[in-house]
Short mmCIF file of C-alpha atoms and ligand atoms in Angstrom, two decimals:
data_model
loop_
_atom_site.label_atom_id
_atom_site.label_comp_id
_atom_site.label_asym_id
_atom_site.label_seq_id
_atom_site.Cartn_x
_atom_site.Cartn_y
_atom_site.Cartn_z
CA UNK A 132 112.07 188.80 64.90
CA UNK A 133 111.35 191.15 68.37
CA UNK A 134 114.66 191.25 69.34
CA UNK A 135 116.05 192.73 65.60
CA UNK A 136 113.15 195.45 66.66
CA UNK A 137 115.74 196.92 69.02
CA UNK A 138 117.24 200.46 68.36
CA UNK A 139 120.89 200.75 69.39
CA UNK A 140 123.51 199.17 72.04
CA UNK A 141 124.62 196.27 69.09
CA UNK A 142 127.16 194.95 71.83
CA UNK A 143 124.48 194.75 74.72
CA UNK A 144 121.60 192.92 72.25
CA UNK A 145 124.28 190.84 70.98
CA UNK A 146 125.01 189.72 74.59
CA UNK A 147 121.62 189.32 75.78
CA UNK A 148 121.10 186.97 72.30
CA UNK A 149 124.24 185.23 73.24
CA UNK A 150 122.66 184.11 77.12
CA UNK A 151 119.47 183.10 75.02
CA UNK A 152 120.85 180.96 72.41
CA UNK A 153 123.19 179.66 74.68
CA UNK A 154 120.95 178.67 77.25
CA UNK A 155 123.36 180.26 80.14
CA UNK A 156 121.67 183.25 81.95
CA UNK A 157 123.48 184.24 84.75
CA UNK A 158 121.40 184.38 87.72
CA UNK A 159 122.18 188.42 88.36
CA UNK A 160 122.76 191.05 85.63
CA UNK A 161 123.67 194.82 85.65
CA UNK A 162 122.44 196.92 82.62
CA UNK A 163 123.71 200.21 83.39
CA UNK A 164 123.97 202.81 81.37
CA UNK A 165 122.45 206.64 80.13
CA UNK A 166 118.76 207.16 80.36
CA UNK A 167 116.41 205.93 77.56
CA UNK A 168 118.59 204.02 76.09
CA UNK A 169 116.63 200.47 75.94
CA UNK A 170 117.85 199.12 79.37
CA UNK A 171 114.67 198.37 80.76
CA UNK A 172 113.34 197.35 77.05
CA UNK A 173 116.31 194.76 76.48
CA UNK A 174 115.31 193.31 80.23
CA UNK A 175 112.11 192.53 79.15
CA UNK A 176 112.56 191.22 75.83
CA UNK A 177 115.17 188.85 77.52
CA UNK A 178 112.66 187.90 80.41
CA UNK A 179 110.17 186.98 77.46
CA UNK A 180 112.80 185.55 75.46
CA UNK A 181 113.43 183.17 78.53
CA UNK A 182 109.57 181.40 78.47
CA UNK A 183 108.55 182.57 75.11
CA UNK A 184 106.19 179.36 73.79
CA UNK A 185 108.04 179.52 70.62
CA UNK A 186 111.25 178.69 72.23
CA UNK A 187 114.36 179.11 69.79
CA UNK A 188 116.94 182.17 70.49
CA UNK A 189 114.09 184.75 70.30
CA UNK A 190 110.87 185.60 71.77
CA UNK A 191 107.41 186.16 69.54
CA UNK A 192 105.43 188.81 71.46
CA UNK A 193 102.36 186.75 70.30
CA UNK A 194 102.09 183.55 72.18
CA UNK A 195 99.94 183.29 75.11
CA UNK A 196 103.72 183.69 77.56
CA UNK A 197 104.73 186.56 75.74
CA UNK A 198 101.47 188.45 76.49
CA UNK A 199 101.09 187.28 79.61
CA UNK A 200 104.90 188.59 80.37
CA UNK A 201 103.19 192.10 79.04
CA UNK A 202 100.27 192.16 81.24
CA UNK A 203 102.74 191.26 84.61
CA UNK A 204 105.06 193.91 83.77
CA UNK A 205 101.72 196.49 83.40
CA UNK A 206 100.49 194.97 86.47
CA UNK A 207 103.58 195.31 88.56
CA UNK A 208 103.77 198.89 87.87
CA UNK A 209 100.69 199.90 88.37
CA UNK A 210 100.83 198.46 91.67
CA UNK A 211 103.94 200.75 92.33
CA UNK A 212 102.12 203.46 91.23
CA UNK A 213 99.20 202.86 93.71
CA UNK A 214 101.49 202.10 96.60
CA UNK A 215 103.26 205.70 96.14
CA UNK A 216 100.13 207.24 97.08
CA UNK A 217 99.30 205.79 100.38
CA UNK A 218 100.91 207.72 102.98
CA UNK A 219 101.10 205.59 105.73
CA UNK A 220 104.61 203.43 105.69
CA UNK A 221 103.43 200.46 106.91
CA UNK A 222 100.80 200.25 104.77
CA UNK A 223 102.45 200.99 101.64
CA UNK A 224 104.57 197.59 101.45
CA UNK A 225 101.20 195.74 103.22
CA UNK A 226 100.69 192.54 101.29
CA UNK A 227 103.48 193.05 98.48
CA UNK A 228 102.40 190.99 95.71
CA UNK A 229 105.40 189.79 93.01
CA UNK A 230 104.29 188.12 89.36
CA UNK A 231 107.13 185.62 88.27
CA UNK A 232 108.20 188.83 86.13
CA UNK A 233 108.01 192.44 87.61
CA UNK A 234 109.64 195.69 87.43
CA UNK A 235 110.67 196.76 91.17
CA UNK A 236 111.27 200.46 91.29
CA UNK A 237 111.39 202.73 94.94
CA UNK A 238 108.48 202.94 96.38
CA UNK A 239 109.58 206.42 98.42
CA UNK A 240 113.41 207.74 97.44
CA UNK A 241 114.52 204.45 98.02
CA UNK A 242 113.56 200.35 97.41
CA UNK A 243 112.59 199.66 100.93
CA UNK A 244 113.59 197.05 103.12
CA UNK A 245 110.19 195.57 103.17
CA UNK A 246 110.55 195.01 99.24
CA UNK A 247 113.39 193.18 98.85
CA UNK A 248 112.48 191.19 101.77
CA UNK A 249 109.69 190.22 99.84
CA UNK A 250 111.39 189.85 96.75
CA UNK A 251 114.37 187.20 98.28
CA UNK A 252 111.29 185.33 100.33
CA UNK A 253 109.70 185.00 96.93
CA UNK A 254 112.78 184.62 94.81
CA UNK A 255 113.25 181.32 96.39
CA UNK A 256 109.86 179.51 95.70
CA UNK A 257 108.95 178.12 93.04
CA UNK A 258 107.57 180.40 90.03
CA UNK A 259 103.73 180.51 89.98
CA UNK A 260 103.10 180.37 86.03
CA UNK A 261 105.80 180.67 83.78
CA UNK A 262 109.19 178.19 84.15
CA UNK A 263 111.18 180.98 85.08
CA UNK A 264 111.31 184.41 87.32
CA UNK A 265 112.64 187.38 86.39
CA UNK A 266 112.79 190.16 88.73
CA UNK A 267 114.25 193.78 87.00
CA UNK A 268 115.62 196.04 89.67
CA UNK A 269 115.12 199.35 88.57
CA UNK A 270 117.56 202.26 89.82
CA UNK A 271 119.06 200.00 91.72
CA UNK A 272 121.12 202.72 93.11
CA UNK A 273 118.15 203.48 95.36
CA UNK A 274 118.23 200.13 97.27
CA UNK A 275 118.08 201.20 100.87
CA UNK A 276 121.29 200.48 102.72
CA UNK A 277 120.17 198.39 105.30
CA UNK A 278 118.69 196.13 102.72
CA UNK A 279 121.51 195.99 100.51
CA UNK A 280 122.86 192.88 102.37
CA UNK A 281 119.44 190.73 101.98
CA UNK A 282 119.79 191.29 98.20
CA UNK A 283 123.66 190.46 98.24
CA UNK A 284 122.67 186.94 100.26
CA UNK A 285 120.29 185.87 97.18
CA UNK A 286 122.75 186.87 94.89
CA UNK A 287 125.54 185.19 96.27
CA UNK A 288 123.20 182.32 96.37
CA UNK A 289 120.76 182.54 93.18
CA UNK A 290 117.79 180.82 93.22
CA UNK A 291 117.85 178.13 90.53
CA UNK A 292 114.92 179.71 88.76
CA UNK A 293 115.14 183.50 89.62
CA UNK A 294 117.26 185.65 87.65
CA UNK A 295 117.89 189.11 88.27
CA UNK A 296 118.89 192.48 86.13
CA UNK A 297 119.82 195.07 87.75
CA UNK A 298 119.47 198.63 86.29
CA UNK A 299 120.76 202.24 87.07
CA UNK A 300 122.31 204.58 85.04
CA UNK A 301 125.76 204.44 87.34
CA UNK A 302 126.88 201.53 88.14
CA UNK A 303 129.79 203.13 90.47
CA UNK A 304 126.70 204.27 93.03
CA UNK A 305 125.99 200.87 93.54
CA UNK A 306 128.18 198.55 96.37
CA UNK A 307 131.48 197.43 95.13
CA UNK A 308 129.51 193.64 96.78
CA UNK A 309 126.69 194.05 94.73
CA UNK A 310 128.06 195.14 91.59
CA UNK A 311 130.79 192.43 91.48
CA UNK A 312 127.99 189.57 91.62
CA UNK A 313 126.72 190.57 88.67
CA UNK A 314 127.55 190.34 85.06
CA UNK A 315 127.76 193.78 84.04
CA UNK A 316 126.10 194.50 80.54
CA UNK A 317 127.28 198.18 79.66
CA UNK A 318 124.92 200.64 77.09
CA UNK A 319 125.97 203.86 75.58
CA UNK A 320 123.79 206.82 73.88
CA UNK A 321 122.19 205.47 70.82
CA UNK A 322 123.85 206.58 67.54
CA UNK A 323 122.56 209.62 66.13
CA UNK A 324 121.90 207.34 62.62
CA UNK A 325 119.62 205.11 64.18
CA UNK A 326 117.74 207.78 65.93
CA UNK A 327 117.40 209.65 62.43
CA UNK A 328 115.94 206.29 60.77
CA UNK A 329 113.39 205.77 63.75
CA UNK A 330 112.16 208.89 63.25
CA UNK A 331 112.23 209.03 59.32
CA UNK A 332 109.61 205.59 59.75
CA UNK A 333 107.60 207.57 61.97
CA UNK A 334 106.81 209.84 58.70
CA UNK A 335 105.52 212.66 61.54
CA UNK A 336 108.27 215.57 60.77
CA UNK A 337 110.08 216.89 57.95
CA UNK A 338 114.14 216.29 57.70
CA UNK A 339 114.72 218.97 59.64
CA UNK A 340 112.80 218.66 62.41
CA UNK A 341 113.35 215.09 62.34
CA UNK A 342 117.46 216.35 62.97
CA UNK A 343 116.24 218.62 65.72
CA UNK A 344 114.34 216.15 67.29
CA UNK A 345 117.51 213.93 66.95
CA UNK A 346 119.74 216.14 68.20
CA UNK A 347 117.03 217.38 71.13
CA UNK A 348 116.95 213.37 72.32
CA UNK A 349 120.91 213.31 72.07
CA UNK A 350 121.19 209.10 72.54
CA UNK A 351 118.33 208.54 73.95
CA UNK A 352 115.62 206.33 72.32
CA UNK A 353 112.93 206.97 74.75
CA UNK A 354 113.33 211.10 74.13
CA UNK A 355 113.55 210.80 70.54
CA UNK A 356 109.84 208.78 70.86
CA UNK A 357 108.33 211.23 73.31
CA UNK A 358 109.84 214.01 71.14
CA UNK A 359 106.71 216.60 71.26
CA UNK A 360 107.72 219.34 68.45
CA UNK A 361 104.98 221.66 69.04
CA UNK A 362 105.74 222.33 72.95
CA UNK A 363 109.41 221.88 72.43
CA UNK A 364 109.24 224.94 69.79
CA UNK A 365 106.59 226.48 72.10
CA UNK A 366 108.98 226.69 75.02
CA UNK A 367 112.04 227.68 73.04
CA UNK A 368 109.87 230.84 71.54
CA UNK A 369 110.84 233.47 74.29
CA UNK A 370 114.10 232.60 73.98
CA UNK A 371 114.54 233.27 70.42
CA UNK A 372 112.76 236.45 71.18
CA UNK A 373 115.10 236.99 74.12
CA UNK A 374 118.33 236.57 71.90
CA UNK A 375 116.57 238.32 69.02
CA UNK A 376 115.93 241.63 71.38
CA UNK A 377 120.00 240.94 72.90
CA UNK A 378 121.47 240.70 69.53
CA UNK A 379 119.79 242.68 67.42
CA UNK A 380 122.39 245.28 65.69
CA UNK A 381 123.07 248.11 68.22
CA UNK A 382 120.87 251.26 67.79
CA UNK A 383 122.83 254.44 67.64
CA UNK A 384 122.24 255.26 71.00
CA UNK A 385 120.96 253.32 73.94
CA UNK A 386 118.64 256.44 74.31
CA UNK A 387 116.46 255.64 71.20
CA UNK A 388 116.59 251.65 71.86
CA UNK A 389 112.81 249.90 72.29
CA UNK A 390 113.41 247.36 75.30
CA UNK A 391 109.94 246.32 75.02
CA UNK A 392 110.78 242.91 73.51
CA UNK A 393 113.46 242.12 75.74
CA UNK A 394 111.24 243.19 78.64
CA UNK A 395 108.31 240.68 77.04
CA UNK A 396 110.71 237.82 76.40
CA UNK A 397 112.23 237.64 79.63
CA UNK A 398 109.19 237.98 81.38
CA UNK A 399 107.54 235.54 79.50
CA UNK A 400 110.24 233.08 80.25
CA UNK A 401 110.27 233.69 84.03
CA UNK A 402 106.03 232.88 83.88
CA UNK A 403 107.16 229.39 83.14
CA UNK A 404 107.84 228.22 86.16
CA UNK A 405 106.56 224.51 85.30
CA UNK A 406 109.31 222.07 85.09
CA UNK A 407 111.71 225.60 84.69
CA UNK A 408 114.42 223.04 84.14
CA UNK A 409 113.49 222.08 81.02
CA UNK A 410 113.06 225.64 79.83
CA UNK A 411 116.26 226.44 81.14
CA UNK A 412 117.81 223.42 79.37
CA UNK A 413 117.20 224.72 76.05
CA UNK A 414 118.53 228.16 76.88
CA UNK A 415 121.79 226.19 77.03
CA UNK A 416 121.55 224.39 74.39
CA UNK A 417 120.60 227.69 72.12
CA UNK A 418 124.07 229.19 74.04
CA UNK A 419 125.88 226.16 72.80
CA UNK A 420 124.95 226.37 69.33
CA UNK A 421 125.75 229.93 69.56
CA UNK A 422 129.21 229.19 70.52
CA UNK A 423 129.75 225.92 67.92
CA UNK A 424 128.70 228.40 65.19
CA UNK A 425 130.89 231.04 66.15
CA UNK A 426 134.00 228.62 66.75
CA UNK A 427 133.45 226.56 63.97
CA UNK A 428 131.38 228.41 61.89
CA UNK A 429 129.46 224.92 60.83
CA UNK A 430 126.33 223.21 61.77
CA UNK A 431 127.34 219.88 62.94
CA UNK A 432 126.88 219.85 66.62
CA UNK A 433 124.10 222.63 66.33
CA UNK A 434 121.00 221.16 68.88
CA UNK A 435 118.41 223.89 67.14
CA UNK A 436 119.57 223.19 63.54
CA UNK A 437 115.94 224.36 62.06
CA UNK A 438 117.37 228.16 63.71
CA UNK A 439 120.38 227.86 61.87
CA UNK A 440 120.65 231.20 59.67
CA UNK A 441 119.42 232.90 62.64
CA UNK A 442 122.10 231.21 65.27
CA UNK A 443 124.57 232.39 62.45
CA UNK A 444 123.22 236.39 62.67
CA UNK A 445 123.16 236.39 66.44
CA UNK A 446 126.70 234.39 66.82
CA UNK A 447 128.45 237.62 64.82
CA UNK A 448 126.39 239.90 67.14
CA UNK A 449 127.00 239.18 70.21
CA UNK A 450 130.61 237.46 69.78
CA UNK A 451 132.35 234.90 72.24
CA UNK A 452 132.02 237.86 74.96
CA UNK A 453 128.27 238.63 74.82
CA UNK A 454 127.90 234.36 74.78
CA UNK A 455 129.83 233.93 77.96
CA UNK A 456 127.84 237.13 79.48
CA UNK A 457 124.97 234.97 78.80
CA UNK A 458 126.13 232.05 80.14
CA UNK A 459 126.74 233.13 83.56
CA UNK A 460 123.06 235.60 83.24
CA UNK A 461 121.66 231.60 82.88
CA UNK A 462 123.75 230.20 85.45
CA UNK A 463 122.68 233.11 87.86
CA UNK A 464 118.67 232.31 86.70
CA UNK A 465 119.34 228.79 87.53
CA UNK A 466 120.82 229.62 91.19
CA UNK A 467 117.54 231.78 91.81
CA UNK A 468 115.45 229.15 90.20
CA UNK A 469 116.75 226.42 92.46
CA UNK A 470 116.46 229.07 96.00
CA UNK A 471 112.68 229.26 94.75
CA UNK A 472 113.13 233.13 94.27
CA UNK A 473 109.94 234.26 92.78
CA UNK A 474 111.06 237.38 90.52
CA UNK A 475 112.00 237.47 86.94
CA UNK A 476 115.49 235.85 87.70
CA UNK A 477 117.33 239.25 86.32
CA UNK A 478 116.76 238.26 82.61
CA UNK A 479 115.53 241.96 81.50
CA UNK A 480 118.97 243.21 83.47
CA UNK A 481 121.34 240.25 82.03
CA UNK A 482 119.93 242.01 78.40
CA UNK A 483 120.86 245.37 79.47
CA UNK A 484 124.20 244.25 80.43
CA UNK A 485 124.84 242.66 77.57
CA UNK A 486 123.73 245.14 75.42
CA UNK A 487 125.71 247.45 77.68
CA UNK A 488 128.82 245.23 76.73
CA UNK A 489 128.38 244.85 73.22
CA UNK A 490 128.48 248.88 72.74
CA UNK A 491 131.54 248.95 75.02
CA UNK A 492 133.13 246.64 72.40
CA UNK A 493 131.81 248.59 69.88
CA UNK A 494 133.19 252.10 70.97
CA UNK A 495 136.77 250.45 71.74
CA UNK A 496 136.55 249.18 68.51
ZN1 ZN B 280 106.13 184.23 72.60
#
């Protein structure tokens, strides 16, 4: 049944089945939790589970309800979605419309006064269609402060029919008020096992990549479905160039050394200046294997596992020294990246150095 169909959190579904079967849903939850996880999934299946036509402990996804539950949810968020756009404040929470389910997100950096206004005015008549409401709060943590006391009178007072889940990812940036009205449903990363088998079924990558893509999406469901293997290997290219050019056996003398692929590599990387972060992100996580390899001389914690042999050559190059060099040359091209300096955040000159170190070492040696 639909509710077997979810990946990870045992304790959280086992909960959530619990309320269902039980028949005792408190009026507010608080799934909170990492990112991707299956918070906002495990909301919905319980909102379904809740007026699903088939009744029981579970919900069908088939019955007229359970599609209908679908198309509010869609509906909701592409309403959000619209509303972002319009500039004008007063316009953008103008004639706020709530299904008996929705998905409230922020409309700006924060869920606005306006919409939880709406929400308790609504909360508190009687459902349109279905026999119950369900409102999910998403990011709760962005609930603007002056409204945080509107939402804390419906929760201290829940409408009979209304129940609400809360979501964020920390539930220690929400109000000591709010969070202690809710019952607090905790999720952790997914376990690397059931990541593996979700993306075995998918048939799409060989073992390998399906461990990369595993260890890439480290807990997190959504990542490990979004998991794009062409752009991921795409964006990590210049970086195995980069390390290939730093840790490449030392020439005799820096004299006769070719720095034309370390030159290419890091100016390659600095051209991507689209979503930098993510680039940047697997710079550290080729660093980190780097350093498990040369610690522990194993693969078990290695993020790029399909670079393996190579991670291995490049660990006994460069050494815990020429790693930690590195490390602070990324930290350094993370600072610039985040003051918006256009330039080629030093990567050719964090090389040099490097390189510079490494034949230090080697002449002390
Ligand atoms: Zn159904």
């Amino acid at each position: 049944m639909p509710f077997d169909s979810f990946i990870g959190n045992p304790e959280a579904l086992a909960s959530v089945r619990e309320m269902v079967a039980s028949g005792r849903v408190p009026g507010s939850l608080l799934f909170s939790g990492p990112d991707g996880v299956g918070k906002k999934t495990l909301a919905r299946m319980l909102a379904k589970a809740l007026v699903c036509e088939r009744g029981g402990a579970d919900f069908c996804d088939a019955c007229s309800r359970c599609r209908k539950a679908d198309e509010m949810f869609r509906a909701g968020q592409e309403d959000v979605a619209r509303r972002r756009e319009i500039k004008e404040a007063a316009r953008r929470v103008e004639g706020l419309v709530y299904f008996d389910f929705q998905i409230l997100e922020p409309l700006t950096r924060f869920i606005l006064t306006e919409q939880i206004r709406q929400l308790r005015h609504v909360a508190y008549a009687r459902p349109f269609e279905f026999p119950r409401r369900v409102f999910i709060i998403d990011e709760a943590q962005t609930i603007h402060w002056q409204a945080v006391d509107l939402l804390l009178k419906v929760l201290e007072e829940p409408p009979e029919t209304t129940s609400f889940i809360l979501v964020c990812s920390n539930p220690y940036e929400l109000r000591p008020t709010i969070r202690s009205r809710c019952l607090q449903i905790p999720f952790q990363p997914v376990d690397e096992s059931a990541i593996l088998e979700l993306l075995a079924k998918q048939q799409r990558l060989s073992k390998t990549q399906v461990l990369l893509a595993a260890r890439v999406a480290s807990g997190s469901v959504a990542k490990a479905r979004s998991f794009d293997l062409a752009a991921y290997e795409q964006r990590r290219q210049p970086w195995l160039e980069f390390l290939e050019a730093v840790a490449r056996p030392l020439p005799a003398s820096s004299a006769g050394a070719d720095w034309r692929p370390l030159f290419d590599s890091a100016k390659a990387l600095a051209e991507r200046r689209d979503d930098f972060e993510a680039t940047l992100d697997i710079g550290y996580s080729l660093l980190r294997d780097l350093l498990h390899v040369l610690l522990q001389g194993t693969g078990a914690e290695v993020t790029n596992v399909d670079m393996l042999p190579r991670l291995k050559a490049w660990a006994a190059v460069l050494g815990l020294q020429g790693i930690e060099l590195l490390k602070a040359g990324l930290d350094q091209a993370y600072r610039l990246q985040i003051r918006n300096v256009n330039q080629q955040l030093g990567l050719e000159a964090l090389g040099l150095d490097v390189e510079a170190a490494l034949r230090r070492q080697s002449v002390a040696k």
